[in-house]
mmCIF file of C-alpha atoms in Angstrom:
data_model
loop_
_atom_site.group_PDB
_atom_site.id
_atom_site.type_symbol
_atom_site.label_atom_id
_atom_site.label_comp_id
_atom_site.label_asym_id
_atom_site.label_seq_id
_atom_site.Cartn_x
_atom_site.Cartn_y
_atom_site.Cartn_z
ATOM 1 C CA MET A 632 17.188 -25.934 6.859
ATOM 2 C CA LYS A 633 16.428 -22.228 7.144
ATOM 3 C CA PRO A 634 12.908 -21.132 8.077
ATOM 4 C CA VAL A 635 10.835 -19.521 5.350
ATOM 5 C CA THR A 636 11.090 -15.757 5.642
ATOM 6 C CA THR A 637 7.966 -13.756 4.981
ATOM 7 C CA VAL A 638 8.647 -10.687 2.916
ATOM 8 C CA ARG A 639 6.696 -7.495 3.160
ATOM 9 C CA LEU A 640 5.483 -5.558 0.153
ATOM 10 C CA LEU A 641 6.183 -1.932 1.004
ATOM 11 C CA PRO A 642 3.585 0.775 0.344
ATOM 12 C CA TRP A 643 5.796 2.626 -2.124
ATOM 13 C CA LEU A 644 7.416 1.949 -5.471
ATOM 14 C CA SER A 645 10.990 2.339 -6.636
ATOM 15 C CA PRO A 646 11.835 5.373 -8.821
ATOM 16 C CA GLU A 647 11.426 3.027 -11.802
ATOM 17 C CA GLY A 648 7.907 2.053 -10.666
ATOM 18 C CA ASN A 649 8.820 -1.417 -9.391
ATOM 19 C CA PRO A 650 7.518 -2.921 -6.147
ATOM 20 C CA CYS A 651 9.757 -2.732 -3.096
ATOM 21 C CA TYR A 652 10.035 -5.554 -0.578
ATOM 22 C CA LEU A 653 11.453 -5.828 2.909
ATOM 23 C CA VAL A 654 12.666 -8.940 4.659
ATOM 24 C CA PRO A 655 11.971 -7.780 8.211
ATOM 25 C CA ASP A 656 13.714 -8.907 11.359
ATOM 26 C CA ASN A 657 11.751 -10.284 14.306
ATOM 27 C CA GLU A 658 11.800 -7.006 16.214
ATOM 28 C CA GLY A 659 10.126 -4.944 13.466
ATOM 29 C CA GLY A 660 12.743 -2.316 12.675
ATOM 30 C CA HIS A 661 12.520 1.312 11.628
ATOM 31 C CA LEU A 662 11.552 0.562 8.018
ATOM 32 C CA SER A 663 8.713 -1.729 9.140
ATOM 33 C CA ARG A 664 7.360 0.968 11.460
ATOM 34 C CA LEU A 665 7.628 3.564 8.690
ATOM 35 C CA ALA A 666 5.695 1.261 6.342
ATOM 36 C CA ASP A 667 3.040 0.737 9.053
ATOM 37 C CA ASP A 668 2.676 4.504 9.467
ATOM 38 C CA ILE A 669 2.420 5.091 5.719
ATOM 39 C CA GLU A 670 -0.175 2.325 5.355
ATOM 40 C CA ALA A 671 -2.243 3.942 8.115
ATOM 41 C CA VAL A 672 -2.044 7.328 6.372
ATOM 42 C CA LEU A 673 -3.009 5.805 3.014
ATOM 43 C CA LEU A 674 -6.069 4.092 4.486
ATOM 44 C CA ALA A 675 -7.143 7.192 6.427
ATOM 45 C CA THR A 676 -6.748 9.312 3.296
ATOM 46 C CA GLY A 677 -8.886 6.808 1.393
ATOM 47 C CA ALA A 678 -11.644 7.124 3.984
ATOM 48 C CA ASP A 679 -11.510 10.932 3.776
ATOM 49 C CA VAL A 680 -11.579 10.916 -0.037
ATOM 50 C CA LEU A 681 -14.513 8.491 -0.016
ATOM 51 C CA ALA A 682 -16.516 10.751 2.304
ATOM 52 C CA LEU A 683 -15.839 13.789 0.122
ATOM 53 C CA ALA A 684 -16.510 11.899 -3.124
ATOM 54 C CA ARG A 685 -19.871 10.693 -1.809
ATOM 55 C CA LYS A 686 -20.929 14.324 -1.423
ATOM 56 C CA VAL A 687 -19.924 15.150 -4.991
ATOM 57 C CA LEU A 688 -21.445 11.981 -6.433
ATOM 58 C CA GLY A 689 -24.640 12.527 -4.447
ATOM 59 C CA ASP A 690 -25.153 15.960 -5.993
ATOM 60 C CA PRO A 691 -27.110 15.536 -9.246
ATOM 61 C CA VAL A 692 -25.897 18.919 -10.525
ATOM 62 C CA ALA A 693 -22.212 18.479 -9.618
ATOM 63 C CA PRO A 694 -19.985 19.788 -12.400
ATOM 64 C CA HIS A 695 -18.414 17.180 -14.658
ATOM 65 C CA ALA A 696 -14.921 18.280 -13.651
ATOM 66 C CA GLU A 697 -15.665 17.686 -9.951
ATOM 67 C CA VAL A 698 -17.113 14.238 -10.638
ATOM 68 C CA ARG A 699 -14.088 13.328 -12.765
ATOM 69 C CA PHE A 700 -11.686 14.624 -10.114
ATOM 70 C CA ALA A 701 -13.503 12.581 -7.448
ATOM 71 C CA GLY A 702 -13.277 9.469 -9.624
ATOM 72 C CA ILE A 703 -9.555 9.910 -10.213
ATOM 73 C CA ARG A 704 -8.865 10.391 -6.496
ATOM 74 C CA LEU A 705 -11.036 7.357 -5.648
ATOM 75 C CA ALA A 706 -9.087 5.227 -8.130
ATOM 76 C CA GLU A 707 -5.794 6.340 -6.565
ATOM 77 C CA CYS A 708 -7.054 5.509 -3.077
ATOM 78 C CA LEU A 709 -8.390 2.132 -4.209
ATOM 79 C CA ASN A 710 -4.979 1.333 -5.691
ATOM 80 C CA ASP A 711 -3.335 2.227 -2.368
ATOM 81 C CA ALA A 712 -5.840 0.156 -0.364
ATOM 82 C CA LEU A 713 -5.342 -2.862 -2.639
ATOM 83 C CA ARG A 714 -1.569 -2.574 -2.207
ATOM 84 C CA VAL A 715 -1.967 -2.500 1.592
ATOM 85 C CA ALA A 716 -4.296 -5.508 1.418
ATOM 86 C CA GLU A 717 -1.838 -7.410 -0.791
ATOM 87 C CA SER A 718 1.024 -6.610 1.564
ATOM 88 C CA ARG A 719 -0.918 -7.741 4.611
ATOM 89 C CA GLY A 720 -2.163 -10.848 2.831
ATOM 90 C CA MET A 721 1.381 -11.838 1.899
ATOM 91 C CA ARG A 722 2.311 -11.735 5.589
ATOM 92 C CA LEU A 723 -0.341 -14.263 6.587
ATOM 93 C CA PRO A 724 1.033 -17.684 7.542
ATOM 94 C CA GLY A 725 1.567 -19.948 4.560
ATOM 95 C CA THR A 726 1.851 -17.228 1.918
ATOM 96 C CA LYS A 727 4.930 -16.155 0.018
ATOM 97 C CA ALA A 728 5.689 -13.466 -2.519
ATOM 98 C CA PRO A 729 6.460 -14.924 -5.943
ATOM 99 C CA GLY A 730 10.152 -14.823 -6.787
ATOM 100 C CA ILE A 731 11.246 -13.603 -3.373
ATOM 101 C CA GLY A 732 13.618 -15.874 -1.518
ATOM 102 C CA ASP A 733 16.129 -13.498 0.069
ATOM 103 C CA ASP A 734 16.410 -14.066 3.810
ATOM 104 C CA SER A 735 19.241 -11.618 4.444
ATOM 105 C CA GLY A 736 17.159 -9.247 6.553
ATOM 106 C CA SER A 737 17.339 -6.458 4.023
ATOM 107 C CA GLY A 738 14.903 -4.742 1.733
ATOM 108 C CA GLY A 739 14.936 -4.016 -1.915
ATOM 109 C CA CYS A 740 13.041 -3.147 -5.032
ATOM 110 C CA THR A 741 12.652 -5.530 -7.916
#
């Protein structure tokens, strides 16, 4: 019986907008390290956007366009953070991505 392989949800989408998954090897290859780096950038960007948005949202006379822009950027960053959280949660022991059973050591987009 083969061991259950934990897949990794990657922090990017396919050109068609579908999620991409990686079945990593034990050593953590180049694609895993790239995904780690991108996740770190996404979370750091979210922290920066939050700090800037707080300034705009804390200004009672901030122009509507600035408030709207801040809200849009915050929504984008929240989406990225939720994707990182989902990816990391799927890699916890005892969890598995629905419909993913490929243990070939390769990645792909569904």
